[in-house]
PDB file of C-alpha atoms in Angstrom:
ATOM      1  CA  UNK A   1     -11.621  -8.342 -40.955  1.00  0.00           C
ATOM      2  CA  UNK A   2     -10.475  -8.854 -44.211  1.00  0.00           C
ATOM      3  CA  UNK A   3     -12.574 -12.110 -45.987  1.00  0.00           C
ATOM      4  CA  UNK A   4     -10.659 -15.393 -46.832  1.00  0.00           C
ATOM      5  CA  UNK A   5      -8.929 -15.435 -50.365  1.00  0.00           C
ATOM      6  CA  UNK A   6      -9.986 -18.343 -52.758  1.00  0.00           C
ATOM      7  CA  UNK A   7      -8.174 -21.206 -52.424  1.00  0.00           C
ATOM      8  CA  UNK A   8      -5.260 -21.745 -55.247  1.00  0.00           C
ATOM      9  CA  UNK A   9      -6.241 -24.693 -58.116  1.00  0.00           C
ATOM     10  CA  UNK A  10      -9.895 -23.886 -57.421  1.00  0.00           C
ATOM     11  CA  UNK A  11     -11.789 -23.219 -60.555  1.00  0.00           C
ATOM     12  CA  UNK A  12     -13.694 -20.296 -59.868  1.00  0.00           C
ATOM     13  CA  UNK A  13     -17.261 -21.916 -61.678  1.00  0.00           C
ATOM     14  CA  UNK A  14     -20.124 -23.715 -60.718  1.00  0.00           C
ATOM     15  CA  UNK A  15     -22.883 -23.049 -58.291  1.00  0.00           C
ATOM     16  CA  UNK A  16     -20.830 -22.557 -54.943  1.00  0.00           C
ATOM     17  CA  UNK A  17     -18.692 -19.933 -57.170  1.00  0.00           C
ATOM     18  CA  UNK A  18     -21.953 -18.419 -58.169  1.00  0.00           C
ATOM     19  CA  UNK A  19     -23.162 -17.690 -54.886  1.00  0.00           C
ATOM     20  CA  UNK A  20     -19.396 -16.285 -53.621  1.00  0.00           C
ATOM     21  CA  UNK A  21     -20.001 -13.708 -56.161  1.00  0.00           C
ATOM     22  CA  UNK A  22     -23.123 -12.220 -55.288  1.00  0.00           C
ATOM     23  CA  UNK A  23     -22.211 -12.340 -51.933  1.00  0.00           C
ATOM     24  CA  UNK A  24     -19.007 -10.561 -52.733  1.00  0.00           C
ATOM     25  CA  UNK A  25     -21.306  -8.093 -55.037  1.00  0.00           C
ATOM     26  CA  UNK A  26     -23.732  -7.351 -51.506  1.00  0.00           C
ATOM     27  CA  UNK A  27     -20.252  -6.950 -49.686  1.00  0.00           C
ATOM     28  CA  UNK A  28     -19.967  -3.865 -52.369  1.00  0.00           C
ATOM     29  CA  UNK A  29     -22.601  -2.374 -52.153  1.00  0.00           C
ATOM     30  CA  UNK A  30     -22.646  -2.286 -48.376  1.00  0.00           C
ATOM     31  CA  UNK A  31     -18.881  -1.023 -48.209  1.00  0.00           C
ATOM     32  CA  UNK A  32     -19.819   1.763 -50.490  1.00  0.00           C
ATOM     33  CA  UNK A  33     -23.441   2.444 -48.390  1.00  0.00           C
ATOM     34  CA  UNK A  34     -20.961   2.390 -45.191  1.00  0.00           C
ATOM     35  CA  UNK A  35     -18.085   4.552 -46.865  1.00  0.00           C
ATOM     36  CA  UNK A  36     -20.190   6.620 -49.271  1.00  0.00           C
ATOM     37  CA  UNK A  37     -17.121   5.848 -51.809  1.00  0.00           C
ATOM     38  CA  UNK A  38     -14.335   4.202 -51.949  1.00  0.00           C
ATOM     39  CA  UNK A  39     -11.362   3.069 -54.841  1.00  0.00           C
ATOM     40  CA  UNK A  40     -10.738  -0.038 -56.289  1.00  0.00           C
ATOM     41  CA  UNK A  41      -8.140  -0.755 -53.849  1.00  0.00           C
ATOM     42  CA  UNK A  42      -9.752  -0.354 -50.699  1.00  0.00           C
ATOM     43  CA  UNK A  43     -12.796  -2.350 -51.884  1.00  0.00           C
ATOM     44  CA  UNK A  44     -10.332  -5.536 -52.474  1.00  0.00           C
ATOM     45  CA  UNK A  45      -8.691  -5.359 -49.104  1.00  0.00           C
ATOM     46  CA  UNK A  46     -11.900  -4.810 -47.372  1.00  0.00           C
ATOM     47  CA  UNK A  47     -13.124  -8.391 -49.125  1.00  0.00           C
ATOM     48  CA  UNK A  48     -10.341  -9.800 -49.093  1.00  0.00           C
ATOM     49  CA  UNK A  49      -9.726 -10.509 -52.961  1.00  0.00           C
ATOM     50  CA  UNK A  50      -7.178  -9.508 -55.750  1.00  0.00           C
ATOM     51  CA  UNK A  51      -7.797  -6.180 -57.759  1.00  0.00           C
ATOM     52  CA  UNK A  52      -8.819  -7.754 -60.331  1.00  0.00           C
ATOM     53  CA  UNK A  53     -11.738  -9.566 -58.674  1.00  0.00           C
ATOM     54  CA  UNK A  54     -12.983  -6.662 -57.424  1.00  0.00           C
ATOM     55  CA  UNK A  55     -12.406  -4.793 -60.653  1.00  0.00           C
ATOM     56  CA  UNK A  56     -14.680  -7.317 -61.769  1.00  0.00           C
ATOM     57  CA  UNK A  57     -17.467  -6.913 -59.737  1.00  0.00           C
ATOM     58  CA  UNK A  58     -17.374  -3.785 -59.926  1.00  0.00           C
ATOM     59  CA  UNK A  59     -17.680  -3.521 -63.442  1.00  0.00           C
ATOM     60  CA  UNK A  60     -21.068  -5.723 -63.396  1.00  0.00           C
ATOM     61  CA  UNK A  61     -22.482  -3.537 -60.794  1.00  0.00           C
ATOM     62  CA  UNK A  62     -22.113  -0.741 -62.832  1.00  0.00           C
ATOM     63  CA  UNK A  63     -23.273  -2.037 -65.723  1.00  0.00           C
ATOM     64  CA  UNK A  64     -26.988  -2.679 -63.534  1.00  0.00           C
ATOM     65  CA  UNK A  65     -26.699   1.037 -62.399  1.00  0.00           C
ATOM     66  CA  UNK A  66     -26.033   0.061 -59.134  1.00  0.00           C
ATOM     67  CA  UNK A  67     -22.646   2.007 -58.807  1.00  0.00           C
ATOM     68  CA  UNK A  68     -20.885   4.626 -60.543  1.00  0.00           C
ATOM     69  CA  UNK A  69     -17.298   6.048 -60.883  1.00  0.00           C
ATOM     70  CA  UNK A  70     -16.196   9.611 -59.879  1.00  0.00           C
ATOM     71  CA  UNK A  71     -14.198   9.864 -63.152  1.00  0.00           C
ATOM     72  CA  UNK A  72     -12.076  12.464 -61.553  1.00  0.00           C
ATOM     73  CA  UNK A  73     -11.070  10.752 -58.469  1.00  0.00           C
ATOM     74  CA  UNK A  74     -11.373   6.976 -59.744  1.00  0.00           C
ATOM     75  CA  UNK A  75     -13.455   6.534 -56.567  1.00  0.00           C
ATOM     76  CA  UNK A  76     -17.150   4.249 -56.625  1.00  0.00           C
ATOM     77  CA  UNK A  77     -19.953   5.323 -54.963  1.00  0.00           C
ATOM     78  CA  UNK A  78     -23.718   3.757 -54.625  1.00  0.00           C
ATOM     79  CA  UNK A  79     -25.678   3.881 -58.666  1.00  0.00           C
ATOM     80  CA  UNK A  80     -28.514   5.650 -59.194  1.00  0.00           C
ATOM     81  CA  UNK A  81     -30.257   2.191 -59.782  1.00  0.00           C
ATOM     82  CA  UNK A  82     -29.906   1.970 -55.850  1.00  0.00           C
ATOM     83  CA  UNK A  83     -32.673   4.587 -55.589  1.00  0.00           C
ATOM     84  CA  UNK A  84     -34.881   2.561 -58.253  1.00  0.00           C
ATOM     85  CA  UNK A  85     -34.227  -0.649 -55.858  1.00  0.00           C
ATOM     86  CA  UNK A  86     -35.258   1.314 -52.734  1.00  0.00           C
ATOM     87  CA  UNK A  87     -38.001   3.589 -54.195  1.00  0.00           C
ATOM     88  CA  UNK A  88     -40.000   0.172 -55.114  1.00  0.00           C
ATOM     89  CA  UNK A  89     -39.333  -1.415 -51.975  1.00  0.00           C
ATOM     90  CA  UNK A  90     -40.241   2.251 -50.589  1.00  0.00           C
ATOM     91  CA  UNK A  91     -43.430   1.907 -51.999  1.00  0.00           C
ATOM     92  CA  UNK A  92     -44.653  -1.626 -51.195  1.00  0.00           C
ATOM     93  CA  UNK A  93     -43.553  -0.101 -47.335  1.00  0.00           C
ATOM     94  CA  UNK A  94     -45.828   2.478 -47.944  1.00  0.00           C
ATOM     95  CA  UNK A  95     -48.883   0.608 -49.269  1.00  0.00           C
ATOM     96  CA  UNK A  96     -48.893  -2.029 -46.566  1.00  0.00           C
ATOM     97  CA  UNK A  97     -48.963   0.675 -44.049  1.00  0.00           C
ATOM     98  CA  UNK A  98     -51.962   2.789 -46.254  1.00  0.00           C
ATOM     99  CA  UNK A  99     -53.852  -0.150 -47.068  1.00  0.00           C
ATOM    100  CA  UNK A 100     -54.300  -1.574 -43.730  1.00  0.00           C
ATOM    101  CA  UNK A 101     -57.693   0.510 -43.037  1.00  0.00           C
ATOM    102  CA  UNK A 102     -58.519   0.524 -46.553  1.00  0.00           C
ATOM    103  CA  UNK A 103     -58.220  -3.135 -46.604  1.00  0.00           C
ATOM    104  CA  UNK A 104     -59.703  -3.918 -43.287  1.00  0.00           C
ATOM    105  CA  UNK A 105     -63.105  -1.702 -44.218  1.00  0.00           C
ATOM    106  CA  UNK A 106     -63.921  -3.230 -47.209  1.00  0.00           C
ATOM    107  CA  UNK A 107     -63.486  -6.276 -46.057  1.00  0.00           C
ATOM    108  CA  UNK A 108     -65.714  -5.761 -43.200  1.00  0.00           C
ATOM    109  CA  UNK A 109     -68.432  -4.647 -45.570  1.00  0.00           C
ATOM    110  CA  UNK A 110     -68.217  -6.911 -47.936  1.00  0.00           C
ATOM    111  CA  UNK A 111     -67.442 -10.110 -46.149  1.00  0.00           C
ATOM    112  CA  UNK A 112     -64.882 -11.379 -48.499  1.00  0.00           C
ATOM    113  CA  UNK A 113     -61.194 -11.141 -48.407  1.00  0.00           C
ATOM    114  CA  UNK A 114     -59.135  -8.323 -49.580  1.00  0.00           C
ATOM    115  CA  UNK A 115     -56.103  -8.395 -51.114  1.00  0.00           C
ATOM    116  CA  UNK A 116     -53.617  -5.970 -52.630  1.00  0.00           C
ATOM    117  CA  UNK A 117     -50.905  -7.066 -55.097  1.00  0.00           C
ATOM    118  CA  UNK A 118     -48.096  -5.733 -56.877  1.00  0.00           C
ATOM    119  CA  UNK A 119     -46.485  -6.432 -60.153  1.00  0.00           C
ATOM    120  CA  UNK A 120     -43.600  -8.458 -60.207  1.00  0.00           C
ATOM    121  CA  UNK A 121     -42.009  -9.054 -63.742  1.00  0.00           C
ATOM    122  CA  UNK A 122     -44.715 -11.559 -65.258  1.00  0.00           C
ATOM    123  CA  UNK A 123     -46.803 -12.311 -62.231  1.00  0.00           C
ATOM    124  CA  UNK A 124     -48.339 -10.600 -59.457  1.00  0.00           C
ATOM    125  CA  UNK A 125     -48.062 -10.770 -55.734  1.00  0.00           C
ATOM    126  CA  UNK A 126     -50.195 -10.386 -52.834  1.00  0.00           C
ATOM    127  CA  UNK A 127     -48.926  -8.453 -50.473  1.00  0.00           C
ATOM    128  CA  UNK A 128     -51.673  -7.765 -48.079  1.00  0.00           C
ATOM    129  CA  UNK A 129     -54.611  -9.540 -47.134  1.00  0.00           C
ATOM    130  CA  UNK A 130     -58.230  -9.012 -44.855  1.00  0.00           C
ATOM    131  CA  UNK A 131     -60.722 -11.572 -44.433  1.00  0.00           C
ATOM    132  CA  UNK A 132     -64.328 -10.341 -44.255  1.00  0.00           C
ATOM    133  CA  UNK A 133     -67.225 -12.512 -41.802  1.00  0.00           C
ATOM    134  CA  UNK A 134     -67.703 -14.909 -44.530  1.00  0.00           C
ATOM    135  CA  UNK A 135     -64.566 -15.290 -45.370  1.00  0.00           C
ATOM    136  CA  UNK A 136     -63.154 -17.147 -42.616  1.00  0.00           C
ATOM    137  CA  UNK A 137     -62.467 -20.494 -44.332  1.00  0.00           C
ATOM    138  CA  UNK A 138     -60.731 -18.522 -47.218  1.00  0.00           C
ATOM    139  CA  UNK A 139     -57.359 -19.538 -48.270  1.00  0.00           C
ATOM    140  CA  UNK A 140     -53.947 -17.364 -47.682  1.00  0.00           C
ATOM    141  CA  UNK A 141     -53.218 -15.514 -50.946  1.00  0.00           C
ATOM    142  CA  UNK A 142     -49.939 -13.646 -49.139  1.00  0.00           C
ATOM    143  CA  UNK A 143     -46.956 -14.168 -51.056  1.00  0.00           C
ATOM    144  CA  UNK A 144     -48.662 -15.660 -53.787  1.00  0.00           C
ATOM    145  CA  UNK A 145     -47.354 -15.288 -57.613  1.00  0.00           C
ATOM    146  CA  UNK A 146     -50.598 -14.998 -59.818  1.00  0.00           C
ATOM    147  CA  UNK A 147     -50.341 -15.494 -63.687  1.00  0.00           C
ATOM    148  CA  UNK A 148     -52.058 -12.031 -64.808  1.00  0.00           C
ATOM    149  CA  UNK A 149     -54.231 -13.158 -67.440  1.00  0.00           C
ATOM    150  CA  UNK A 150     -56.189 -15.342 -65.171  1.00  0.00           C
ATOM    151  CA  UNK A 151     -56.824 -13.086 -62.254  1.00  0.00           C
ATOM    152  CA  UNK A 152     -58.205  -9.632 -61.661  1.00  0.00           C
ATOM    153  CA  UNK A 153     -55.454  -7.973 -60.275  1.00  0.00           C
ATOM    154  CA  UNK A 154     -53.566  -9.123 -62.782  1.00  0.00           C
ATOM    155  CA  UNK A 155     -56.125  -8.156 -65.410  1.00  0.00           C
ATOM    156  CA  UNK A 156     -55.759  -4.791 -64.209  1.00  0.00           C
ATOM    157  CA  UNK A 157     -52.141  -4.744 -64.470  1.00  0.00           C
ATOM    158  CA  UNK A 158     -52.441  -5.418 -68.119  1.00  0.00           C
ATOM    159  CA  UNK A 159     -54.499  -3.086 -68.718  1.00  0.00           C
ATOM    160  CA  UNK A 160     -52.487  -0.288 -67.775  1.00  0.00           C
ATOM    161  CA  UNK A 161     -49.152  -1.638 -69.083  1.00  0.00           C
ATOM    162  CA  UNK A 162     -47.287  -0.019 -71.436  1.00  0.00           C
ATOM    163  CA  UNK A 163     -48.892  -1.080 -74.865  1.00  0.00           C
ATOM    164  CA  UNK A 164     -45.207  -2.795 -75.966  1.00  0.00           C
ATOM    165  CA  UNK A 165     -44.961  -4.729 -72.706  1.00  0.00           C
ATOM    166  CA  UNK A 166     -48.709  -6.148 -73.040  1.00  0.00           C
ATOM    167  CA  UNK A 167     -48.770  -7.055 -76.589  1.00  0.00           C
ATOM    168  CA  UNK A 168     -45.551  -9.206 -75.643  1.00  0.00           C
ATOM    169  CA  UNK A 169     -47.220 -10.377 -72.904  1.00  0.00           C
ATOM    170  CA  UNK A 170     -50.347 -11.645 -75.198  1.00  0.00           C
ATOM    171  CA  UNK A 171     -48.336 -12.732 -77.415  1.00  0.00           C
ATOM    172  CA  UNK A 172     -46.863 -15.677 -75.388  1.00  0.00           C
ATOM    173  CA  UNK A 173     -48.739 -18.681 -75.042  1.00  0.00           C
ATOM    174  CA  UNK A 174     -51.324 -18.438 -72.172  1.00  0.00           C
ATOM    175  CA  UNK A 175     -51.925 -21.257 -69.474  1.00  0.00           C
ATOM    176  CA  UNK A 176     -55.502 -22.275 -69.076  1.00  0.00           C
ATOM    177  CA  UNK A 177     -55.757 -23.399 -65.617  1.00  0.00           C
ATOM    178  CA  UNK A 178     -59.585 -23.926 -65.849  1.00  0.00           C
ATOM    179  CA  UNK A 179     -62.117 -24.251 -68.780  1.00  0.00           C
ATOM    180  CA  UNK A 180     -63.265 -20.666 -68.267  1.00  0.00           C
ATOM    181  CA  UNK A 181     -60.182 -19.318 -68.672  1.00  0.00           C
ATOM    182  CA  UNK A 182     -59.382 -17.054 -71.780  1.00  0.00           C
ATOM    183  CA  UNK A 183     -56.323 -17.222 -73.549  1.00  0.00           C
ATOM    184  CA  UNK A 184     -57.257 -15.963 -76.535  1.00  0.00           C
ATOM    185  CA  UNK A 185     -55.324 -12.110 -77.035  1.00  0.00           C
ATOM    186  CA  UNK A 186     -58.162 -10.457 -78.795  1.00  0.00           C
ATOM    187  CA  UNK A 187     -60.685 -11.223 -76.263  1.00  0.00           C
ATOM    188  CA  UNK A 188     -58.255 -10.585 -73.429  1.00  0.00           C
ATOM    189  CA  UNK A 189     -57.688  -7.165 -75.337  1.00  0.00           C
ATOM    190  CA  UNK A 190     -61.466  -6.328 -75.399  1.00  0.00           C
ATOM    191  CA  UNK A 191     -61.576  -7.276 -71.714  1.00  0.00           C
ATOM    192  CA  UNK A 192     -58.852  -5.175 -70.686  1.00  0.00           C
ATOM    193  CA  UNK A 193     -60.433  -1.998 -72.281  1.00  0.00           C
ATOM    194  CA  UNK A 194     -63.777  -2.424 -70.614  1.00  0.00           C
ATOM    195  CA  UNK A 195     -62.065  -2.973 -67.233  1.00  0.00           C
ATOM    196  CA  UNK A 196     -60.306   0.386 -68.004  1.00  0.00           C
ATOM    197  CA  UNK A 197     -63.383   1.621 -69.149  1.00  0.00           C
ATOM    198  CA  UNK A 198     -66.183   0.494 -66.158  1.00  0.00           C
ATOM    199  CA  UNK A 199     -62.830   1.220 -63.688  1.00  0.00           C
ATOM    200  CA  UNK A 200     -62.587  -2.483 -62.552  1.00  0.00           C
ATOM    201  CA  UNK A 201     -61.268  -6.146 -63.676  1.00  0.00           C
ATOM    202  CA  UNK A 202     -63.395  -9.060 -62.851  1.00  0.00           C
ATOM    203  CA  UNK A 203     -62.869 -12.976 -63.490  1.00  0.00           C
ATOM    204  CA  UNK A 204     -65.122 -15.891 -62.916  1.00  0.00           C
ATOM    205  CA  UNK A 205     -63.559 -19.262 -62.084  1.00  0.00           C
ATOM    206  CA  UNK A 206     -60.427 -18.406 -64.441  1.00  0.00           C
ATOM    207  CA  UNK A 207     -57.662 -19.314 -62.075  1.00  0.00           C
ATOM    208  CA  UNK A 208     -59.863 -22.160 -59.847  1.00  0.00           C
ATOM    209  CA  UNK A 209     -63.341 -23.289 -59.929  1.00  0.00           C
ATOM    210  CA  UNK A 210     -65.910 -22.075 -58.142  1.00  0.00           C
ATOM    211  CA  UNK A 211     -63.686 -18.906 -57.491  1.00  0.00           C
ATOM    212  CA  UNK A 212     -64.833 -15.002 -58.665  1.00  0.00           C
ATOM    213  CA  UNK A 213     -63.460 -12.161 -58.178  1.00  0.00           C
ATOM    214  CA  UNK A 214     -62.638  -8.717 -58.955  1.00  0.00           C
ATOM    215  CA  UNK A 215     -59.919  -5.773 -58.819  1.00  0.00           C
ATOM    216  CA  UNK A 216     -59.159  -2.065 -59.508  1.00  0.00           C
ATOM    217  CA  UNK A 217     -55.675   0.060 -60.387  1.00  0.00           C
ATOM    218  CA  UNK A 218     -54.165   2.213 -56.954  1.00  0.00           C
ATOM    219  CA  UNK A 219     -51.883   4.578 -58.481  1.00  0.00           C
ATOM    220  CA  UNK A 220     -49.085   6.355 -57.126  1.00  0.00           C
ATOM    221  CA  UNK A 221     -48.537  10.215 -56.924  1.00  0.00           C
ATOM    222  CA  UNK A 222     -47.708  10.654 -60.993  1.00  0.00           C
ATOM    223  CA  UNK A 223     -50.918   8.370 -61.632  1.00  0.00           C
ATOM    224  CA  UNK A 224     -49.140   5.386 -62.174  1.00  0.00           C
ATOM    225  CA  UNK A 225     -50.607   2.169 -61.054  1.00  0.00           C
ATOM    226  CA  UNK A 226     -48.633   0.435 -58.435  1.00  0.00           C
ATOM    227  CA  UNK A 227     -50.838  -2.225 -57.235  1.00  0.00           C
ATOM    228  CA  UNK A 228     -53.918  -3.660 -57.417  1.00  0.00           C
ATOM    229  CA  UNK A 229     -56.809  -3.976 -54.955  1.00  0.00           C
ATOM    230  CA  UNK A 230     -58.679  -6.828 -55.446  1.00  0.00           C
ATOM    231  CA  UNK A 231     -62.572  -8.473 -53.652  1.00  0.00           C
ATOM    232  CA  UNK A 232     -62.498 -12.794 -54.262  1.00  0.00           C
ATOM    233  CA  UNK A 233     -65.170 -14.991 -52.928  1.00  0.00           C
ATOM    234  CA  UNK A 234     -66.744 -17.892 -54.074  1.00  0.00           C
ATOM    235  CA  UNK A 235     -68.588 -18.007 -57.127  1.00  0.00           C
ATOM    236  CA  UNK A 236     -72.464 -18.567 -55.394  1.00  0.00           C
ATOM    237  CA  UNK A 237     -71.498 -14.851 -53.495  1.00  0.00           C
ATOM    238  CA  UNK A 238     -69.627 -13.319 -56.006  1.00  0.00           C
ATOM    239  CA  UNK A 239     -72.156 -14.219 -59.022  1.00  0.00           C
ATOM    240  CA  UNK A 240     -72.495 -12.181 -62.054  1.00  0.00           C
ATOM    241  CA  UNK A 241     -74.921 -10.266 -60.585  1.00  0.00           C
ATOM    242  CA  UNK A 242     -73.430  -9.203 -58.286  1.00  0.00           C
ATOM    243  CA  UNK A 243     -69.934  -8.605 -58.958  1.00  0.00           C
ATOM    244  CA  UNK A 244     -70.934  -4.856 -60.897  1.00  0.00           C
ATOM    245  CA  UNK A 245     -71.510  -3.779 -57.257  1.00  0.00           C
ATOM    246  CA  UNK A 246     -68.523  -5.092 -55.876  1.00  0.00           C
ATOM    247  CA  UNK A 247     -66.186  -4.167 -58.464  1.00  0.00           C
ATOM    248  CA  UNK A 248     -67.740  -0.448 -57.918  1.00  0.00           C
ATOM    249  CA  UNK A 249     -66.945  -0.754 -54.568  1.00  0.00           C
ATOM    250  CA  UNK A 250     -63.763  -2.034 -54.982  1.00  0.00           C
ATOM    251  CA  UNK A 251     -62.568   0.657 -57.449  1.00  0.00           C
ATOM    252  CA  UNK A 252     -64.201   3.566 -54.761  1.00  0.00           C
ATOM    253  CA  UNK A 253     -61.899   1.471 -52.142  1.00  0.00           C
ATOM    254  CA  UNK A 254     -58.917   1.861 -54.568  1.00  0.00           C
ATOM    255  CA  UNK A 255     -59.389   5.487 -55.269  1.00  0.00           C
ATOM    256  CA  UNK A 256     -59.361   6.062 -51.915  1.00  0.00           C
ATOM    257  CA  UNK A 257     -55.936   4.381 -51.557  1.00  0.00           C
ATOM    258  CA  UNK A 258     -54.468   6.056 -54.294  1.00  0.00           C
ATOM    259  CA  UNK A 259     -55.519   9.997 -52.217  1.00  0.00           C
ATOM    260  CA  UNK A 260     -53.616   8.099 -49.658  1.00  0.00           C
ATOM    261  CA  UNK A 261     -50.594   7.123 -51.677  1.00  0.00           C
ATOM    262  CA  UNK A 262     -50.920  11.102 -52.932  1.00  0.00           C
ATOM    263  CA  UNK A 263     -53.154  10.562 -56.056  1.00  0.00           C
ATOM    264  CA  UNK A 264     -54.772  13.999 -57.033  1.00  0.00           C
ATOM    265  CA  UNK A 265     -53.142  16.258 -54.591  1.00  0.00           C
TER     266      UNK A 265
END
């Protein structure tokens, strides 16, 4: 059934508007995933909306990638920026499945938790978690944004970001959330080439007191890294001492992830 037109002598703006549009801009996308493509037209009396509107909104979605014209026909169909969209939601799928057993082991051994994150824009995210024996009074990192100077998994991020995207990363100011954390961008630089170097990130008490941990890259098929698998504890387990072992454990544990995401076949 055809949606409800916009009442005449409304405005159009503000935040209700807002929201009518990117529902209207789903409503697209799902008419041309249903149809596989469709005109101008047929899109409008399918929402419900004058031409125009969906003119509109179909000229935005385009612009992203996420539809494109068949310049022959004048029909829309779904944007090669859909596959982008659903190859990185694609992948988180397929980590969370991989990373169960990886995550559960070393977890297990360890006794800490385990955690694997994923970038997301200036932060990253914790997507899967295992708590290890001594662990149990640990708190939930799931769905957690991290800042990525002042974690490991983060750390690791950096250090295999495109050199542009890091240096403009560094180059914004840096929260301290504790004394030990490091803001400065030329010791953050030296640290991100030893953790490429030794194959692991570690911090100690950066993000919260007493807190220590470590992380190394799992890379996709083409080698690039698409998360990060990370060991945290607190800092009178995971002392300096320690935490060469653990982060060489952790980086075996990531490797092993990555032949399961289809690194190095």
């Amino acid at each position: 059934m055809p949606r409800a037109q916009q009442q005449p002598g409304r405005s159009g703006t503000g935040p209700a508007s807002a929201v009518q549009s990117v529902d209207r801009a789903v409503s697209v996308l799902e008419i041309l995933a249903r149809r596989g493509e469709a005109g101008v037209t047929e899109i409008a009396a399918e929402l419900g909306v004058h031409k125009s509107t969906a003119f509109r909104l179909l000229g935005v979605l385009e612009n992203r990638g996420l539809v494109a014209q068949a310049k022959d026909r004048g029909k829309y169909y779904l944007g090669a920026g859909m596959l982008r969209l659903a190859g990185a939601a694609a992948v988180r799928l397929d980590i969370s499945q991989e990373g169960v057993p990886v995550c559960r082991d070393l977890a297990d051994e360890l006794g800490e938790t385990v955690n694997i994150a994923v970038l997301d824009d200036d932060a990253a995210v914790n997507i899967m978690q295992a708590r290890g024996t001594a662990a149990v009074t640990a708190q939930n990192w799931l769905g957690r944004r991290t800042p990525l100077h002042a974690t490991a998994g983060g750390k690791v991020f950096l250090a295999h970001m495109a050199p542009a995207l890091r240096e403009d990363h560094l180059s914004r100011p840096l929260h301290r959330f504790t004394e030990h954390t490091v803001t400065g961008a030329s010791v953050l630089r030296g640290e991100l080439e030893t953790a490429i170097e030794r194959g692991y990130a570690a911090t100690l008490e950066e993000l919260e007191l007493g807190l220590a941990a470590v992380a190394a890259p799992v890379r996709a098929h083409d080698g690039t890294v698409i998360a990060a698998l990370s060991v945290s504890g607190p800092v009178y387990r995971l002392n300096p001492d320690r935490l060469p072992e653990v982060g060489s454990r952790t980086a075996t544990a990531a490797a092993e992830l990555s032949r399961r995401m289809g690194y190095g076949f």
